[in-house]
Amino acid sequence: MTLNLKNEVFCSFIFYAVLSLIKMFAIAVLTGQVRLRKKAFANPEDALRHGGLKFCRTDPDVERCRRAHGNDMECIYPFLILGMLYCFLDPTPSIARIHFRIFFLARLLHTLAYLFALKAPTRSLAYTLGQIPCFSMALKILINVASCW
């Protein structure tokens, strides 16, 4: 069975949405790997399994990964909802693709800035850049539904 998608905007959205989710899943896996490498476990039962309760502790690198993952969840989930609703408005395919691409690339830069502690304000600028297409889509959605009142 194949998925037959003929709507160019929706295909574009699905492409960038899935890339964003894969990136978010990758950060979750990375967090676990850093925990193992640094022997910094959040739960006593995990620490006991890997050397003892002394490894039930926090680690700055693990916390950095966790914050990057948390920030992804705060941004990507709203993007998924906004992007889906935006697709129903039949936007121009090239404009929609620009929205989706900017969001994904900004989130990718934000993650790299977080994980590699890039010089400020790289992370903040990437965050802001990623919010611009979300705000634009939200505004377009609101304008379109306001006309129904």
PDB file of C-alpha atoms in Angstrom:
ATOM      1  CA  MET A   1       0.000   0.000   0.000  1.00  0.00           C
ATOM      2  CA  THR A   2       1.369   3.413  -0.917  1.00  0.00           C
ATOM      3  CA  LEU A   3       0.378   6.799   0.350  1.00  0.00           C
ATOM      4  CA  ASN A   4      -0.856   8.849  -2.586  1.00  0.00           C
ATOM      5  CA  LEU A   5      -0.430  12.506  -1.713  1.00  0.00           C
ATOM      6  CA  LYS A   6      -1.394  14.914  -4.468  1.00  0.00           C
ATOM      7  CA  ASN A   7      -1.529  18.087  -2.404  1.00  0.00           C
ATOM      8  CA  GLU A   8       1.863  19.774  -2.805  1.00  0.00           C
ATOM      9  CA  VAL A   9       1.504  21.877   0.357  1.00  0.00           C
ATOM     10  CA  PHE A  10       0.530  18.890   2.479  1.00  0.00           C
ATOM     11  CA  CYS A  11       3.422  16.824   1.069  1.00  0.00           C
ATOM     12  CA  SER A  12       5.812  19.634   1.923  1.00  0.00           C
ATOM     13  CA  PHE A  13       4.391  19.855   5.429  1.00  0.00           C
ATOM     14  CA  ILE A  14       4.656  16.102   5.969  1.00  0.00           C
ATOM     15  CA  PHE A  15       8.271  16.121   4.766  1.00  0.00           C
ATOM     16  CA  TYR A  16       9.420  18.857   7.162  1.00  0.00           C
ATOM     17  CA  ALA A  17       7.221  17.641  10.014  1.00  0.00           C
ATOM     18  CA  VAL A  18       8.730  14.162   9.833  1.00  0.00           C
ATOM     19  CA  LEU A  19      12.266  15.575   9.583  1.00  0.00           C
ATOM     20  CA  SER A  20      11.546  17.654  12.703  1.00  0.00           C
ATOM     21  CA  LEU A  21      10.229  14.625  14.579  1.00  0.00           C
ATOM     22  CA  ILE A  22      13.213  12.494  13.550  1.00  0.00           C
ATOM     23  CA  LYS A  23      15.526  15.221  14.825  1.00  0.00           C
ATOM     24  CA  MET A  24      13.608  15.337  18.107  1.00  0.00           C
ATOM     25  CA  PHE A  25      13.747  11.540  18.468  1.00  0.00           C
ATOM     26  CA  ALA A  26      17.483  11.643  17.763  1.00  0.00           C
ATOM     27  CA  ILE A  27      17.996  14.091  20.643  1.00  0.00           C
ATOM     28  CA  ALA A  28      16.061  11.744  22.949  1.00  0.00           C
ATOM     29  CA  VAL A  29      18.357   8.867  21.962  1.00  0.00           C
ATOM     30  CA  LEU A  30      21.408  11.102  22.332  1.00  0.00           C
ATOM     31  CA  THR A  31      20.296  12.033  25.849  1.00  0.00           C
ATOM     32  CA  GLY A  32      20.203   8.371  26.812  1.00  0.00           C
ATOM     33  CA  GLN A  33      23.603   7.744  25.266  1.00  0.00           C
ATOM     34  CA  VAL A  34      25.151  10.687  27.106  1.00  0.00           C
ATOM     35  CA  ARG A  35      23.611   9.391  30.361  1.00  0.00           C
ATOM     36  CA  LEU A  36      25.279   6.030  29.799  1.00  0.00           C
ATOM     37  CA  ARG A  37      28.633   7.520  28.786  1.00  0.00           C
ATOM     38  CA  LYS A  38      28.678   9.972  31.719  1.00  0.00           C
ATOM     39  CA  LYS A  39      27.101   7.491  34.169  1.00  0.00           C
ATOM     40  CA  ALA A  40      24.551  10.069  35.269  1.00  0.00           C
ATOM     41  CA  PHE A  41      21.182   8.464  35.920  1.00  0.00           C
ATOM     42  CA  ALA A  42      17.957  10.110  37.039  1.00  0.00           C
ATOM     43  CA  ASN A  43      16.572   7.042  38.816  1.00  0.00           C
ATOM     44  CA  PRO A  44      18.185   4.958  41.577  1.00  0.00           C
ATOM     45  CA  GLU A  45      17.232   1.673  39.893  1.00  0.00           C
ATOM     46  CA  ASP A  46      19.124   2.709  36.766  1.00  0.00           C
ATOM     47  CA  ALA A  47      22.133   3.845  38.776  1.00  0.00           C
ATOM     48  CA  LEU A  48      22.206   0.533  40.687  1.00  0.00           C
ATOM     49  CA  ARG A  49      22.218  -1.364  37.412  1.00  0.00           C
ATOM     50  CA  HIS A  50      25.201   0.668  36.175  1.00  0.00           C
ATOM     51  CA  GLY A  51      27.509   0.791  39.169  1.00  0.00           C
ATOM     52  CA  GLY A  52      25.688   2.027  42.247  1.00  0.00           C
ATOM     53  CA  LEU A  53      23.707   4.846  43.791  1.00  0.00           C
ATOM     54  CA  LYS A  54      26.637   7.239  43.441  1.00  0.00           C
ATOM     55  CA  PHE A  55      25.670   7.435  39.750  1.00  0.00           C
ATOM     56  CA  CYS A  56      22.183   8.712  40.559  1.00  0.00           C
ATOM     57  CA  ARG A  57      23.204  12.281  39.822  1.00  0.00           C
ATOM     58  CA  THR A  58      22.939  15.107  37.365  1.00  0.00           C
ATOM     59  CA  ASP A  59      25.491  15.940  34.724  1.00  0.00           C
ATOM     60  CA  PRO A  60      25.780  19.228  32.788  1.00  0.00           C
ATOM     61  CA  ASP A  61      26.030  17.473  29.414  1.00  0.00           C
ATOM     62  CA  VAL A  62      22.974  15.321  30.103  1.00  0.00           C
ATOM     63  CA  GLU A  63      21.062  18.393  31.262  1.00  0.00           C
ATOM     64  CA  ARG A  64      22.044  20.257  28.082  1.00  0.00           C
ATOM     65  CA  CYS A  65      20.641  17.399  25.981  1.00  0.00           C
ATOM     66  CA  ARG A  66      17.478  17.314  28.088  1.00  0.00           C
ATOM     67  CA  ARG A  67      16.943  21.049  27.678  1.00  0.00           C
ATOM     68  CA  ALA A  68      17.430  20.800  23.902  1.00  0.00           C
ATOM     69  CA  HIS A  69      14.900  17.969  23.772  1.00  0.00           C
ATOM     70  CA  GLY A  70      12.437  19.845  25.980  1.00  0.00           C
ATOM     71  CA  ASN A  71      12.719  22.929  23.817  1.00  0.00           C
ATOM     72  CA  ASP A  72      12.055  20.793  20.736  1.00  0.00           C
ATOM     73  CA  MET A  73       8.848  19.515  22.298  1.00  0.00           C
ATOM     74  CA  GLU A  74       7.774  23.062  23.156  1.00  0.00           C
ATOM     75  CA  CYS A  75       8.252  24.170  19.547  1.00  0.00           C
ATOM     76  CA  ILE A  76       7.696  21.160  17.295  1.00  0.00           C
ATOM     77  CA  TYR A  77       4.320  20.074  18.700  1.00  0.00           C
ATOM     78  CA  PRO A  78       2.738  23.511  18.095  1.00  0.00           C
ATOM     79  CA  PHE A  79       4.324  23.552  14.620  1.00  0.00           C
ATOM     80  CA  LEU A  80       2.632  20.237  13.834  1.00  0.00           C
ATOM     81  CA  ILE A  81      -0.781  21.602  14.775  1.00  0.00           C
ATOM     82  CA  LEU A  82      -0.309  24.983  13.106  1.00  0.00           C
ATOM     83  CA  GLY A  83       1.162  23.433   9.968  1.00  0.00           C
ATOM     84  CA  MET A  84      -1.706  20.976   9.629  1.00  0.00           C
ATOM     85  CA  LEU A  85      -4.309  23.733  10.010  1.00  0.00           C
ATOM     86  CA  TYR A  86      -2.351  25.973   7.636  1.00  0.00           C
ATOM     87  CA  CYS A  87      -2.490  23.267   4.955  1.00  0.00           C
ATOM     88  CA  PHE A  88      -6.317  23.476   5.012  1.00  0.00           C
ATOM     89  CA  LEU A  89      -6.128  27.127   3.947  1.00  0.00           C
ATOM     90  CA  ASP A  90      -4.766  26.189   0.515  1.00  0.00           C
ATOM     91  CA  PRO A  91      -1.718  28.479   0.722  1.00  0.00           C
ATOM     92  CA  THR A  92       0.624  29.069  -2.198  1.00  0.00           C
ATOM     93  CA  PRO A  93       2.896  25.980  -2.314  1.00  0.00           C
ATOM     94  CA  SER A  94       6.130  27.962  -2.525  1.00  0.00           C
ATOM     95  CA  ILE A  95       5.165  30.207   0.419  1.00  0.00           C
ATOM     96  CA  ALA A  96       4.107  27.204   2.489  1.00  0.00           C
ATOM     97  CA  ARG A  97       7.359  25.392   1.683  1.00  0.00           C
ATOM     98  CA  ILE A  98       9.337  28.462   2.804  1.00  0.00           C
ATOM     99  CA  HIS A  99       7.446  28.468   6.133  1.00  0.00           C
ATOM    100  CA  PHE A 100       8.105  24.769   6.719  1.00  0.00           C
ATOM    101  CA  ARG A 101      11.736  24.883   5.586  1.00  0.00           C
ATOM    102  CA  ILE A 102      12.611  27.931   7.701  1.00  0.00           C
ATOM    103  CA  PHE A 103      11.069  26.287  10.748  1.00  0.00           C
ATOM    104  CA  PHE A 104      13.010  23.049  10.268  1.00  0.00           C
ATOM    105  CA  LEU A 105      16.348  24.703   9.510  1.00  0.00           C
ATOM    106  CA  ALA A 106      15.966  27.083  12.462  1.00  0.00           C
ATOM    107  CA  ARG A 107      15.207  24.137  14.794  1.00  0.00           C
ATOM    108  CA  LEU A 108      18.219  22.273  13.438  1.00  0.00           C
ATOM    109  CA  LEU A 109      20.459  25.288  14.065  1.00  0.00           C
ATOM    110  CA  HIS A 110      18.931  25.723  17.530  1.00  0.00           C
ATOM    111  CA  THR A 111      19.757  22.106  18.392  1.00  0.00           C
ATOM    112  CA  LEU A 112      23.328  22.433  17.143  1.00  0.00           C
ATOM    113  CA  ALA A 113      23.746  25.683  19.069  1.00  0.00           C
ATOM    114  CA  TYR A 114      22.419  23.981  22.215  1.00  0.00           C
ATOM    115  CA  LEU A 115      24.449  20.796  21.957  1.00  0.00           C
ATOM    116  CA  PHE A 116      27.726  22.447  20.981  1.00  0.00           C
ATOM    117  CA  ALA A 117      27.265  25.510  23.225  1.00  0.00           C
ATOM    118  CA  LEU A 118      27.699  27.893  20.299  1.00  0.00           C
ATOM    119  CA  LYS A 119      28.359  31.522  21.088  1.00  0.00           C
ATOM    120  CA  ALA A 120      25.355  33.612  22.111  1.00  0.00           C
ATOM    121  CA  PRO A 121      23.061  34.804  20.602  1.00  0.00           C
ATOM    122  CA  THR A 122      23.122  31.958  18.031  1.00  0.00           C
ATOM    123  CA  ARG A 123      20.619  29.803  19.910  1.00  0.00           C
ATOM    124  CA  SER A 124      18.267  32.720  20.655  1.00  0.00           C
ATOM    125  CA  LEU A 125      18.321  33.882  17.048  1.00  0.00           C
ATOM    126  CA  ALA A 126      17.630  30.355  15.802  1.00  0.00           C
ATOM    127  CA  TYR A 127      14.718  30.057  18.239  1.00  0.00           C
ATOM    128  CA  THR A 128      13.272  33.395  17.112  1.00  0.00           C
ATOM    129  CA  LEU A 129      13.724  32.546  13.442  1.00  0.00           C
ATOM    130  CA  GLY A 130      11.814  29.296  13.974  1.00  0.00           C
ATOM    131  CA  GLN A 131       8.956  31.105  15.674  1.00  0.00           C
ATOM    132  CA  ILE A 132       8.426  33.541  12.796  1.00  0.00           C
ATOM    133  CA  PRO A 133       6.832  30.993  10.413  1.00  0.00           C
ATOM    134  CA  CYS A 134       4.723  29.624  13.284  1.00  0.00           C
ATOM    135  CA  PHE A 135       3.465  33.106  14.112  1.00  0.00           C
ATOM    136  CA  SER A 136       2.821  33.776  10.421  1.00  0.00           C
ATOM    137  CA  MET A 137       0.816  30.549  10.042  1.00  0.00           C
ATOM    138  CA  ALA A 138      -1.134  31.261  13.245  1.00  0.00           C
ATOM    139  CA  LEU A 139      -1.980  34.747  12.017  1.00  0.00           C
ATOM    140  CA  LYS A 140      -3.112  33.422   8.621  1.00  0.00           C
ATOM    141  CA  ILE A 141      -5.282  30.811  10.368  1.00  0.00           C
ATOM    142  CA  LEU A 142      -6.850  33.415  12.667  1.00  0.00           C
ATOM    143  CA  ILE A 143      -7.537  35.803   9.793  1.00  0.00           C
ATOM    144  CA  ASN A 144      -9.239  33.043   7.839  1.00  0.00           C
ATOM    145  CA  VAL A 145     -11.416  31.807  10.701  1.00  0.00           C
ATOM    146  CA  ALA A 146     -12.318  35.355  11.784  1.00  0.00           C
ATOM    147  CA  SER A 147     -14.118  35.801   8.502  1.00  0.00           C
ATOM    148  CA  CYS A 148     -16.494  32.982   9.544  1.00  0.00           C
ATOM    149  CA  TRP A 149     -17.890  34.933  12.502  1.00  0.00           C
TER     150      TRP A 149
END
